[in-house]
XYZ file of C-alpha atoms in Angstrom:
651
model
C -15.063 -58.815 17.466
C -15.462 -60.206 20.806
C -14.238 -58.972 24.523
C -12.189 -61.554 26.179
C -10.577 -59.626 29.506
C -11.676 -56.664 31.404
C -9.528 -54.959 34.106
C -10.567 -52.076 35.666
C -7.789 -50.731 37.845
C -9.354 -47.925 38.781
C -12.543 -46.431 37.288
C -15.754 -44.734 39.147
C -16.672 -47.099 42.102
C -14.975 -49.662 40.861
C -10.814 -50.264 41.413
C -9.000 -53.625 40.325
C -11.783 -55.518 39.144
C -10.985 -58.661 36.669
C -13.490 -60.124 34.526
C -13.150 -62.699 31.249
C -15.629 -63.021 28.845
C -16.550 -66.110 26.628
C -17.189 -65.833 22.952
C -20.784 -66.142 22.886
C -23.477 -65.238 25.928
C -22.396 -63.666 29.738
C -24.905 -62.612 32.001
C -22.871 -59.940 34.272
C -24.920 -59.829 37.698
C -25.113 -56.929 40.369
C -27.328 -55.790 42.440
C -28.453 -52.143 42.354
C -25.358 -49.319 43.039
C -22.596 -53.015 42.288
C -21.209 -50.962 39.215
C -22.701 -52.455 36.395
C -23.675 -49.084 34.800
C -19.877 -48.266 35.796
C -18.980 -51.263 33.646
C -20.737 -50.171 30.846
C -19.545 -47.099 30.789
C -15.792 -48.661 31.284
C -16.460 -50.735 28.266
C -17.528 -47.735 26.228
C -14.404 -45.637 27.241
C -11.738 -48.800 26.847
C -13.321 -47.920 23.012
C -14.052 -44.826 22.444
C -12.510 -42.438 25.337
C -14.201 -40.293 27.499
C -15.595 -37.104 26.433
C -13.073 -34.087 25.093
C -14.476 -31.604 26.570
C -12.997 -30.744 30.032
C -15.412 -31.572 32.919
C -18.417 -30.405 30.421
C -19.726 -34.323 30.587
C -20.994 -36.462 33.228
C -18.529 -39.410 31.964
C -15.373 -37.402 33.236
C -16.979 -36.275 35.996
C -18.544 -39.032 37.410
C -16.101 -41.822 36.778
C -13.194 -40.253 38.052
C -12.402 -42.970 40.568
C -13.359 -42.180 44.403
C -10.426 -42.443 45.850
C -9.003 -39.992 43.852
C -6.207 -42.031 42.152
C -6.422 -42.159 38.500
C -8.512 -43.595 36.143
C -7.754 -46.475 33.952
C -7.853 -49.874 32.732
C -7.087 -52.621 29.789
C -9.761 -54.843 27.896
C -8.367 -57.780 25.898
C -10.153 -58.307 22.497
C -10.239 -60.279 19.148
C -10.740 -58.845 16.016
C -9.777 -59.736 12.666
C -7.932 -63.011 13.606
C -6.060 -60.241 15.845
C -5.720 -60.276 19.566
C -5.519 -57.017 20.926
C -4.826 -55.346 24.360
C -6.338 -51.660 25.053
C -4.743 -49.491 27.408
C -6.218 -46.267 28.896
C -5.980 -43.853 31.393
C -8.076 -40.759 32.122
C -6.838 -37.458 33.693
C -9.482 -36.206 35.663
C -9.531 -32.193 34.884
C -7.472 -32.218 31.232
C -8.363 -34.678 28.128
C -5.099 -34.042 26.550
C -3.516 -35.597 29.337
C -5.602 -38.752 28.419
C -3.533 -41.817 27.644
C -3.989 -44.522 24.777
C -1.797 -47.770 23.888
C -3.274 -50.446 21.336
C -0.944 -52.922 20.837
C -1.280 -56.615 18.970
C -0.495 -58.919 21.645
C 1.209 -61.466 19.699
C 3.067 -59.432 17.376
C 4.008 -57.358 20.048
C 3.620 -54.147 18.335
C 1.782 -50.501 18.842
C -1.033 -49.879 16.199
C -2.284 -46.954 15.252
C -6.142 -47.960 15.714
C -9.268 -45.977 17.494
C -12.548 -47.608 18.637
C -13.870 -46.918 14.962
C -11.697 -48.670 13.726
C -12.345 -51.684 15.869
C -16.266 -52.088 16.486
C -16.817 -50.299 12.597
C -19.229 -48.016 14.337
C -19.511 -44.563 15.937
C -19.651 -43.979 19.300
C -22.585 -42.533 18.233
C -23.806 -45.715 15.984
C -22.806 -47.881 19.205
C -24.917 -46.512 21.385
C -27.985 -46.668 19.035
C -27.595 -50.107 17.254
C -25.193 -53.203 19.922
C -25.891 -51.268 22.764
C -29.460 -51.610 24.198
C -29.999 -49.422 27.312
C -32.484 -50.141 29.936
C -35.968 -49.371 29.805
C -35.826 -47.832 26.542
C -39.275 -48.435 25.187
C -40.552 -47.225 28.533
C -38.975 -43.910 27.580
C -40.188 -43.972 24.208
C -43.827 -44.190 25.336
C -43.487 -41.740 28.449
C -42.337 -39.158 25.586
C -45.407 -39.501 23.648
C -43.814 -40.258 20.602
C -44.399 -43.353 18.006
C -42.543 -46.146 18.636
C -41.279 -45.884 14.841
C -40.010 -42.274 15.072
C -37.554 -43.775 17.453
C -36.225 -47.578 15.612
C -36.802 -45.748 12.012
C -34.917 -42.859 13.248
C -32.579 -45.264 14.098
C -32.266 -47.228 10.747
C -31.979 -43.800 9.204
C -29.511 -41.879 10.605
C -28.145 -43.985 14.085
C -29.532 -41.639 16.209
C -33.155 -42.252 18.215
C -34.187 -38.230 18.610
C -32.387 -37.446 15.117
C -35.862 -37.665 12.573
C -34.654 -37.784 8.557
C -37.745 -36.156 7.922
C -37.283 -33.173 10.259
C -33.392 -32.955 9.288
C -34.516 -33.009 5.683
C -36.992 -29.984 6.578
C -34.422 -28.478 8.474
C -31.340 -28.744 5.778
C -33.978 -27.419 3.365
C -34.634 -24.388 5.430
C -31.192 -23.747 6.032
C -30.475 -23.921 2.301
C -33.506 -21.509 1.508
C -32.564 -19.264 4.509
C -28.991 -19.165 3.386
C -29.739 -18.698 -0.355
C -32.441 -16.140 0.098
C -32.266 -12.291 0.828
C -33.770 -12.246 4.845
C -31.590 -9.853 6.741
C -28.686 -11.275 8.835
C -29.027 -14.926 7.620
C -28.572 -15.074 4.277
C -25.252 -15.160 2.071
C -26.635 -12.480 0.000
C -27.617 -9.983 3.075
C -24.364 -10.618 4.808
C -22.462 -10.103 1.308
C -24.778 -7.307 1.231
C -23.611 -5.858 4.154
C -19.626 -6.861 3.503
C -19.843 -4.589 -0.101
C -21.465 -1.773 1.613
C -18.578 -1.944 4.267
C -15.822 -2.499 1.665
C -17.262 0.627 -0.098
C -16.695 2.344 2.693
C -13.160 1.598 3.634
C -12.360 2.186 -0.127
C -13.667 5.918 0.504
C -11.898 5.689 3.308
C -8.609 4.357 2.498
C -8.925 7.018 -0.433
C -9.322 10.007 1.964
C -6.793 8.213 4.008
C -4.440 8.277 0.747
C -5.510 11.683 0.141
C -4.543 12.771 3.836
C -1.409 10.870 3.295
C -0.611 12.853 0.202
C -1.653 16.313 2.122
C 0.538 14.997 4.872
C 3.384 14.816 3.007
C 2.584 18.483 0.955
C 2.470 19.363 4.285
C 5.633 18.579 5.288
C 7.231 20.268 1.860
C 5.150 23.469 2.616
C 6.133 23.628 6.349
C 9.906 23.301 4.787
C 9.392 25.715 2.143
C 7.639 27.898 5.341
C 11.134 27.624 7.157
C 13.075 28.630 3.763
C 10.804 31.467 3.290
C 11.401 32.831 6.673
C 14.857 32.621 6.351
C 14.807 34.038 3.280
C 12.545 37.077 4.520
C 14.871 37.282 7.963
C 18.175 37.527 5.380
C 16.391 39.777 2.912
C 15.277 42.218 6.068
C 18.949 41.989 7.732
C 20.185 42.968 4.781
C 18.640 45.373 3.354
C 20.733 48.194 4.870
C 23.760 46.777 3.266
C 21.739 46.225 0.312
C 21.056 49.974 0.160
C 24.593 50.702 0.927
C 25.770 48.380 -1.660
C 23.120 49.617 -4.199
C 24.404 53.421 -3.832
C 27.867 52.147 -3.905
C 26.922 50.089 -7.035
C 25.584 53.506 -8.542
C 28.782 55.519 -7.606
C 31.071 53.349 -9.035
C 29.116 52.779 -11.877
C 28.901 57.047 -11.726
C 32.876 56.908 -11.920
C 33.502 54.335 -14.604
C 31.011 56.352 -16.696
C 33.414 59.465 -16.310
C 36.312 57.576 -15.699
C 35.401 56.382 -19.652
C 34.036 60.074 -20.600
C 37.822 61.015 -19.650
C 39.457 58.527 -20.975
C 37.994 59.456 -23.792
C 38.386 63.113 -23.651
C 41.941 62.277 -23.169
C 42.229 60.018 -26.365
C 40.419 62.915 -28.166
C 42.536 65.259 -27.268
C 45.508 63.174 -27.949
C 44.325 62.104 -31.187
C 42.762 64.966 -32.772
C 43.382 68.165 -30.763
C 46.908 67.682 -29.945
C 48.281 66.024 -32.557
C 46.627 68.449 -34.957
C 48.039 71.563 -33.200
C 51.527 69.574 -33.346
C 51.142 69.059 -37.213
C 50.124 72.490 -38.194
C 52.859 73.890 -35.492
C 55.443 71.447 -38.111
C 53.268 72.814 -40.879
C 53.278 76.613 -40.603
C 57.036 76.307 -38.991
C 58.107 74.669 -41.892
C 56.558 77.059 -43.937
C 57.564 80.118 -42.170
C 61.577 78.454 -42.765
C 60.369 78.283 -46.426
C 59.393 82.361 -46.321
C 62.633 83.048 -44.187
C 64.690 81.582 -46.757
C 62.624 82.997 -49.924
C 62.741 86.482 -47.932
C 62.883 88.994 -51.226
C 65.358 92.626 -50.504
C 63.961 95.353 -49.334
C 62.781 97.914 -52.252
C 63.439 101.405 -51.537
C 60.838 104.106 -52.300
C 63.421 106.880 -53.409
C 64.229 104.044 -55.916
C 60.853 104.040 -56.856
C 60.230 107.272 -57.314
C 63.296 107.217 -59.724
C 61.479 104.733 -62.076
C 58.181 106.373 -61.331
C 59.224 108.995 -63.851
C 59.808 106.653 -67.010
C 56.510 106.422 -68.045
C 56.588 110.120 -69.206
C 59.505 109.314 -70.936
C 57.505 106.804 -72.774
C 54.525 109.055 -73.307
C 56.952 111.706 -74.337
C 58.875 109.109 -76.691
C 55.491 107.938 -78.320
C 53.985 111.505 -78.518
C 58.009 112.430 -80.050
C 57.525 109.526 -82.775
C 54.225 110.093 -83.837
C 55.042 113.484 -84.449
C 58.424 112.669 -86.265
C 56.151 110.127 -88.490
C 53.951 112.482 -89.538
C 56.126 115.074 -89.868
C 58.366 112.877 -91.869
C 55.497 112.794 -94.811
C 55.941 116.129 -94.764
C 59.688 116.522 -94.865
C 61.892 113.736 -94.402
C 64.465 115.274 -91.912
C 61.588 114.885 -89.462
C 62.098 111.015 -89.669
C 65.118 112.035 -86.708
C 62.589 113.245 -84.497
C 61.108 109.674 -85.053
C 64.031 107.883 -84.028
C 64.285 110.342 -80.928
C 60.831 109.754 -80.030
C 61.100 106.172 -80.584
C 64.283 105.675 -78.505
C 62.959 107.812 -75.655
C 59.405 106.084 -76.068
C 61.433 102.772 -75.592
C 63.613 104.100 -73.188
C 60.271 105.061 -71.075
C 58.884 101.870 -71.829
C 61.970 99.954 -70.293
C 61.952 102.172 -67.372
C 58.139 101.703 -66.364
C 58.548 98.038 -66.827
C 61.291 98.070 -63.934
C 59.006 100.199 -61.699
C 56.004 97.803 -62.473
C 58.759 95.166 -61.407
C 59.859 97.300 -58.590
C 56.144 97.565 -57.249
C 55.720 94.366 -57.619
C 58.589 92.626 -55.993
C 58.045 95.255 -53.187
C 54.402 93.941 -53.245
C 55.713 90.699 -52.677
C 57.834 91.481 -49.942
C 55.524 92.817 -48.148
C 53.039 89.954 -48.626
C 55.555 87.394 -47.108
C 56.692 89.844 -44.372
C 52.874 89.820 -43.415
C 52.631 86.367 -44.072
C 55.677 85.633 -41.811
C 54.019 87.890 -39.557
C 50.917 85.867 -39.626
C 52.356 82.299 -39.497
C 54.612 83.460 -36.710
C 51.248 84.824 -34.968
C 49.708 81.852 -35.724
C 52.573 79.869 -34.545
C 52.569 81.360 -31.327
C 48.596 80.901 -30.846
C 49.811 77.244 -31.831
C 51.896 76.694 -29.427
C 49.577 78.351 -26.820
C 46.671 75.871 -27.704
C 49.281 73.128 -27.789
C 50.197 74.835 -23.952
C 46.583 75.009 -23.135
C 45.760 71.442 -24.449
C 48.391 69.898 -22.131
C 47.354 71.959 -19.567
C 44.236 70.188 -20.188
C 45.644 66.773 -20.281
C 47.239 66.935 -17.568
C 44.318 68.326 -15.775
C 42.231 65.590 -17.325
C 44.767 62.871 -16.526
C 44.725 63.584 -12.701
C 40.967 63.918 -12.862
C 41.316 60.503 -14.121
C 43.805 59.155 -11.833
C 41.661 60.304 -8.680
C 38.702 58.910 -10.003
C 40.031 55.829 -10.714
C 41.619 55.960 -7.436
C 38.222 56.489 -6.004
C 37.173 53.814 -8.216
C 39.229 51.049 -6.409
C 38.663 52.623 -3.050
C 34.878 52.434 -3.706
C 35.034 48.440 -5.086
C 37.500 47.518 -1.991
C 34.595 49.173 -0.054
C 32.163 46.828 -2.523
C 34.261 43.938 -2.258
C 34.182 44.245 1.546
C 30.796 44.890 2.252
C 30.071 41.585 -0.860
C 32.060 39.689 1.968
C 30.140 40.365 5.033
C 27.315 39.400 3.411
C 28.890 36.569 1.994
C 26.727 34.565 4.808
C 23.968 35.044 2.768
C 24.611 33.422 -0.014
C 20.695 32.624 -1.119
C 21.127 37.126 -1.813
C 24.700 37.174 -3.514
C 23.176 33.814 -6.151
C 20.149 36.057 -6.734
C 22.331 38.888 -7.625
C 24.770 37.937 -9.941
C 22.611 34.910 -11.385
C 20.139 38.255 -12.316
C 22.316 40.619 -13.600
C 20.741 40.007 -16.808
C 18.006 40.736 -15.796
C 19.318 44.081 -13.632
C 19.070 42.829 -10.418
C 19.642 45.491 -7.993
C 18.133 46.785 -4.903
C 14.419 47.387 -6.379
C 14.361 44.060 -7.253
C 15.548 42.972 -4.187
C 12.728 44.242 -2.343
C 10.215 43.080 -5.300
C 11.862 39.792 -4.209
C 10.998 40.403 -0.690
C 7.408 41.014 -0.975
C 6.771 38.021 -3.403
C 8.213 36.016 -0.392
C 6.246 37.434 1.910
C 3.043 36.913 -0.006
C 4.380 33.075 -1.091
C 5.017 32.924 3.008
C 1.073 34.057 3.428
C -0.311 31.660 0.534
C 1.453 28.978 2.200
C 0.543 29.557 5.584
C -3.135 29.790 4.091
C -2.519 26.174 1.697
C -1.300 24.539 5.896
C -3.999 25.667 7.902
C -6.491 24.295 4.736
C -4.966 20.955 4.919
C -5.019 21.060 8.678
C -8.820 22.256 8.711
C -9.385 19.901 6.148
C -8.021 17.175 8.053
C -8.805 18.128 11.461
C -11.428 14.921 11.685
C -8.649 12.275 11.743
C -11.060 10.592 14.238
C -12.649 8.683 11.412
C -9.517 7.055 9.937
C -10.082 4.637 13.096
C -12.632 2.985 11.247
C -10.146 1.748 9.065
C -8.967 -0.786 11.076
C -12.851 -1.699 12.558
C -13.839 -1.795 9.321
C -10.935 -4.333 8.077
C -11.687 -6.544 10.906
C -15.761 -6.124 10.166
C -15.122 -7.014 6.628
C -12.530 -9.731 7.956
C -15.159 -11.086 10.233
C -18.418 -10.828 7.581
C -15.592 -12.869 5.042
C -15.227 -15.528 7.758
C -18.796 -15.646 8.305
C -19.218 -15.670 4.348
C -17.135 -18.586 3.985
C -18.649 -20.522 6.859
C -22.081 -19.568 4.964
C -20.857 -20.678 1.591
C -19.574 -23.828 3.505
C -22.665 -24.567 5.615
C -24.715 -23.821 2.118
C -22.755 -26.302 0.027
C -22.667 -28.791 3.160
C -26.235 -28.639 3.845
C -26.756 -28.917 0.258
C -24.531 -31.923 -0.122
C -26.369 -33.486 3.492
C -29.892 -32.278 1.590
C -28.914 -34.362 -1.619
C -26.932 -37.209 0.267
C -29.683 -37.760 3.110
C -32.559 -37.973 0.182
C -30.320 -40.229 -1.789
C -29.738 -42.088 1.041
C -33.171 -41.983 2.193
C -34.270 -43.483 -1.301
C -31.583 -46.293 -1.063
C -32.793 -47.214 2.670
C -36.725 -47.270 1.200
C -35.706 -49.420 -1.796
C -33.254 -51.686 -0.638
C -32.242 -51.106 3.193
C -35.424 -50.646 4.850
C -37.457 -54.021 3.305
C -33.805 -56.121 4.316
C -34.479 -54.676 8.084
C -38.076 -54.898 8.018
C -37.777 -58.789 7.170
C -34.691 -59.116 9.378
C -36.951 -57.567 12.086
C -40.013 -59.728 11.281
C -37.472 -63.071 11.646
C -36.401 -61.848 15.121
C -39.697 -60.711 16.576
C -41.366 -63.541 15.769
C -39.046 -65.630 17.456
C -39.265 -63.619 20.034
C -42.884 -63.539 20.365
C -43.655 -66.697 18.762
C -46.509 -64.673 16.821
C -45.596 -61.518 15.019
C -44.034 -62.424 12.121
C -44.396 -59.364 9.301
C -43.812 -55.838 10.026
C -44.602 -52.474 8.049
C -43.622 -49.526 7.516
C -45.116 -47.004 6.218
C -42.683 -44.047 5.216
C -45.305 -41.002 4.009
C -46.801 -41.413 7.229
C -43.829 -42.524 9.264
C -45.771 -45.440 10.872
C -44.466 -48.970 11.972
C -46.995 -51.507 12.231
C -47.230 -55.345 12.518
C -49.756 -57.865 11.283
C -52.022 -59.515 14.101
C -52.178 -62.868 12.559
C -55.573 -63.683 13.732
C -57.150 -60.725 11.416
C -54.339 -60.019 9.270
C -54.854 -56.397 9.516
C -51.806 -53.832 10.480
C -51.963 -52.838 14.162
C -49.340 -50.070 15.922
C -47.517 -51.831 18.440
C -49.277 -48.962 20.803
C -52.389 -51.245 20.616
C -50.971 -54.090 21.228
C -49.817 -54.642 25.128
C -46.659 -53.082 25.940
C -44.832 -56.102 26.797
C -45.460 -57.188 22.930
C -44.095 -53.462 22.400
C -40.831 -54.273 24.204
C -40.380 -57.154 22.272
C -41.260 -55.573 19.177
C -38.343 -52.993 20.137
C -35.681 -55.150 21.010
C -36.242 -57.095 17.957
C -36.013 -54.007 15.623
C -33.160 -52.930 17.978
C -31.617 -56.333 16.897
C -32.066 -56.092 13.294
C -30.519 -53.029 13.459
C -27.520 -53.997 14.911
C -27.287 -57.048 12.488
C -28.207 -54.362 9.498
C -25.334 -51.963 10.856
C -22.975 -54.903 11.459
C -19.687 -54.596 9.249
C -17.453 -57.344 9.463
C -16.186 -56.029 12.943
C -19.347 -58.088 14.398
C -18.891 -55.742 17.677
C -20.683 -57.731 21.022
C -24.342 -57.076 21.763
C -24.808 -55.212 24.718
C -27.975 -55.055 27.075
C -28.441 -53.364 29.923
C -31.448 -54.379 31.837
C -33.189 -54.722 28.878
C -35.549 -56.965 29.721
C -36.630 -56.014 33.029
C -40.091 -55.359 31.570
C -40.870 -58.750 30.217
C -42.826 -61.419 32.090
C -41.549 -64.948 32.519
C -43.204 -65.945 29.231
C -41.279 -63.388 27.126
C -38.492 -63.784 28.874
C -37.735 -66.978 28.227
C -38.523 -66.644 24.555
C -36.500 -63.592 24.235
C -33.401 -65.125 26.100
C -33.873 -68.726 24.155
C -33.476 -66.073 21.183
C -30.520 -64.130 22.498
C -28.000 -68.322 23.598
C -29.215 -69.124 19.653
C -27.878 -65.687 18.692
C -24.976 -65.322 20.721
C -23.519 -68.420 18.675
C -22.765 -65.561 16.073
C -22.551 -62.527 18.024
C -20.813 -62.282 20.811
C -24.000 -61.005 23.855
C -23.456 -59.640 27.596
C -26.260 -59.111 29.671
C -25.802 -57.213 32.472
C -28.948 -57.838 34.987
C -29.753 -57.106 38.361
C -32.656 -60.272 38.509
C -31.594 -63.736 39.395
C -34.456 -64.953 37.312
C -32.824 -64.190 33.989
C -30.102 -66.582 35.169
C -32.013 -69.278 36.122
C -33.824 -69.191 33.106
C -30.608 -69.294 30.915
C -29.049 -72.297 33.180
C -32.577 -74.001 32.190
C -31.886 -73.386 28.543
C -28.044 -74.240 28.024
C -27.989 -76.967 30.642
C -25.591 -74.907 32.872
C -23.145 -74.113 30.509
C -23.361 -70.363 30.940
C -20.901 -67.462 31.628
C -22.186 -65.819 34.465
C -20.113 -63.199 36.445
C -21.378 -61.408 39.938
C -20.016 -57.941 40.718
């Protein structure tokens, strides 16, 4: 890679400033406060940018141009057998605003490059390897610190104050801090912490579940409240009707009971009393027609008394005969007083049979007279029962007929009152859906009391839940706690990910640490030797050594290892520049990015000079170099060496 055109229309101090570069050495001249650091910093930004980070930098701040117009520029380059053009400009207060075109000037079209992707190194790597700042050792040694900390530093990780061994230290402690158990710092404390939080918005969400449930009970009870009461408030407006009703209830009940005991008196009566009377009335009548047609004549006693007489005609007859017999032994002409005897004996006999006859059919006679008497009697006492009975009927019947009457009167007076209360319909289910069960008025106010007493449990079962729940304050942690837990599972990701990164930079770095001992490190310690003893004709071996983290170099006249720190520090300078060197070369890709020094050799006498700038025209036939210097002598020198033939630019 090599710079071939700079143009700075506007950027710090400077403002439409051209400059070309040749391939291989340019000495940029200025004196002090001409802009060369402003160049510099121009070439790094045509590269890399300026900083992101809104006015937070010096870059943005301090090479916002003066004049207040805006900052920009273009630098021509090759690269790759590509010729490209950068274009950039800088908003002073916002870096999104920033602008950046890379374009391939002979194709003609935009490519989607970054200054990575054209040098093959960092901004970071840049600044540390090609780009060699003024009085650098100087700083080194004012710090106190060994020159190797610095160039091995370097070689390690591209960074001057970044020490392997101290990031190695520190990515160990992180991974021990992070893995162990101290509060606050490690994964297991924090996860610790995050499952003693979750616990607690478990039990919370729980209670919160719980409430939730309660809350909704709540809601049923304080509905089954409002029922209850307007249950009670119907129950208690009508209970007056209710005892009305009841009473009527009873009274018409009262009347159907007699309305049934006469209805069945009547039937009774009808049936067995009535009808009976009727048939023995038809009975005896029909047997009292019998006796009035049998009716015997009437036996007179003077008749009587005329056959009453016979049976001494009979006794005389018998007495006549007996005598005749006997006396007819004696002397049969007494046989005729036999005969007379018998015939008046038979005569008598006839004649007491008819008044037997006589008695008897008179008996008879009388017997039916006094039965006719008697059915006729009985007849009549028939008739007055039959009288009586439908005297009794009748009186019945009406009894009957009012009653019933009274009967409807009292269920219209039912029916009416069942429809002014036909509001309360909750009453009128209960009763008929109960009559089973004999719902009536008692129950009715049984019913009202177990309301009551449900309306009391109730009120009790709301103001527990409200009591219980009266401390909603703490459900507000739910949310906290969420966004606790949220936070401690951010953090315990970013843990887990800083533990597995600094475990993967732990492992990396020591691999990589190995591969620079083995194989790196001796290819930039000989690469370093080559340059630094061309550039101080002496020093030709250098050593590292990496337990103790000491560079050395051989004096050739005792061939012992010396620190650079004992040798003079213009011999340290050199010794720096030519690490500095072999660094770049060692961190060189096949971008080849120009060597950069600013001032760099302000510290070396005329001697060193010469030998480190005859080393810098021989290397600049590979590398692209640019000096920027604020000494004439460096430019004398160089027109000694190449004859002239030098790019040398004033600001």
């Amino acid at each position: 890679m090599n710079i071939e055109e700079l143009y700075v229309k506007s950027f710090g101090k400077l403002s439409d400033v051209k400059i070309k570069l040749c391939d291989n050495f340019n000495v940029i001249y200025g004196q002090n406060e001409s802009g060369k650091s402003t160049l510099i910093a121009f070439i790094r930004a045509m590269l890399y940018g300026l900083s992101e980070k809104k006015n937070k930098t010096p870059d943005r701040i301090a090479y916002m141009p003066w004049d207040g117009s805006e900052a920009g520029g273009d630098m021509v380059l090759t690269c790759a057998g590509k010729k490209l053009r950068i274009h950039r400009t800088f908003d002073r207060n916002n870096h999104r605003k920033d602008q950046c075109q890379i374009s391939d000037m002979i194709k003609g079209v935009e490519l989607n490059l970054d200054g990575e992707d054209i040098t093959g190194l960092t901004l970071s790597a840049f600044d540390s390897t090609v780009f060699i700042r003024q009085l650098s050792v100087t700083r080194v040694a004012d710090e106190n610190k060994d020159l190797y900390n610095k160039l091995v530093n370097m070689a390690q990780t591209g960074q001057e104050d970044t020490d392997a061994g101290n990031a190695l230290i520190y990515l160990e402690d992180r991974i021990k801090e992070l893995s162990g158990r101290r509060k606050d710092v490690s994964i297991n404390s924090v996860m610790e912490r995050r499952n003693l939080l979750e616990r607690e918005l478990n039990e919370l969400i729980k209670q919160h579940q719980l409430m939730m449930e309660d809350e909704s009970r709540l809601l049923d009870l304080k509905e089954r409240l409002r029922v209850l009461e307007d249950e009670i408030d119907q129950l208690d407006k009508i209970k007056p009707s209710l005892m009305m009703l009841d009473e009527w209830e009873r009274d018409f009940s009262k009347l159907k009971l007699e309305i049934e005991k006469l209805d069945g008196e009547i039937k009774e009566l009808e049936k067995t009393s009535l009808n009976g009377y009727r048939e023995e009335l038809k009975q005896k009548q029909k047997k009292l027609d019998e006796l009035l047609s049998q009716k015997r004549s009437y036996v007179d006693d003077q008749i009587l008394k005329r056959y009453a007489g016979y049976s001494v005609y009979l006794t005389l007859g018998i007495v006549l005969a007996a005598a005749g017999l006997l006396a007819a032994f004696l002397n049969p002409l007494f046989f005729t007083f036999l005969a007379i005897g018998a015939i008046v004996a038979f005569v008598g006999y006839k004649g007491r049979n008819r008044y037997y006859q006589l008695i008897q059919m008179k008996q008879q006679a009388e017997d039916q007279e006094a039965l006719a008497k008697q059915l006729i009697l009985d007849i009549d006492s028939i008739k007055v029962l039959i009288n009586e009975t439908e005297t009794r009927l009748g009186q019945l019947r009406f009894a009957k007929d009012e009653k019933e009457q009274r009967l409807q009167e009292l269920k219209k007076r039912i029916d009416d009152l069942m429809d002014s209360l036909s509001a309360y319909n909750m009453v009128i289910e209960w009763r008929y859906s109960n009559t089973s069960k004999g719902y009536d008025l008692d129950s009715i106010m049984e019913l009202s009391s177990q309301k009551i007493k449900e309306k009391e449990m109730i009120i009790s079962q709301i103001a527990s839940i409200d009591e219980r729940w009266k401390d909603g304050e703490i459900f507000k942690r739910i949310p906290e706690l969420r966004q606790e837990i949220d936070l401690l599972d951010r953090l315990i990701e970013k843990m887990n990910f800083e533990y597995k990164a600094f475990k993967l930079a732990y492992d990396v770095m020591r691999n990589c640490l190995e591969e620079v001992n083995t194989d790196f490190t001796p290819r930039l310690i000989n690469r370093a030797g080559e340059i630094i003893k061309s550039i101080t004709g002496r020093y030709d071996r250098v050593g590292i050594d990496s337990e103790n983290l000491k560079l050395s170099v051989i004096v050739p006249e005792y061939s012992v290892f010396k620190s650079p720190f004992d040798l003079s520090g213009g011999t340290a300078d050199q010794i720096y520049l030519g690490f500095r060197i072999a660094l770049a070369d060692a961190a060189a890709s096949d971008k080849n990015p120009p060597l950069i020094l600013d001032d760099a050799l302000v510290q070396y006498d005329d001697e060193r000079l010469k030998n480190a700038l005859r080393f810098l025209v021989e290397y600049s036939k590979k590398r692209q170099v640019i000096l920027f210097t604020c000494h004439r002598r460096e430019i004398d020198m160089l027109e000694d060496l190449c004859d002239g033939d030098i790019n040398i630019i004033e600001l």
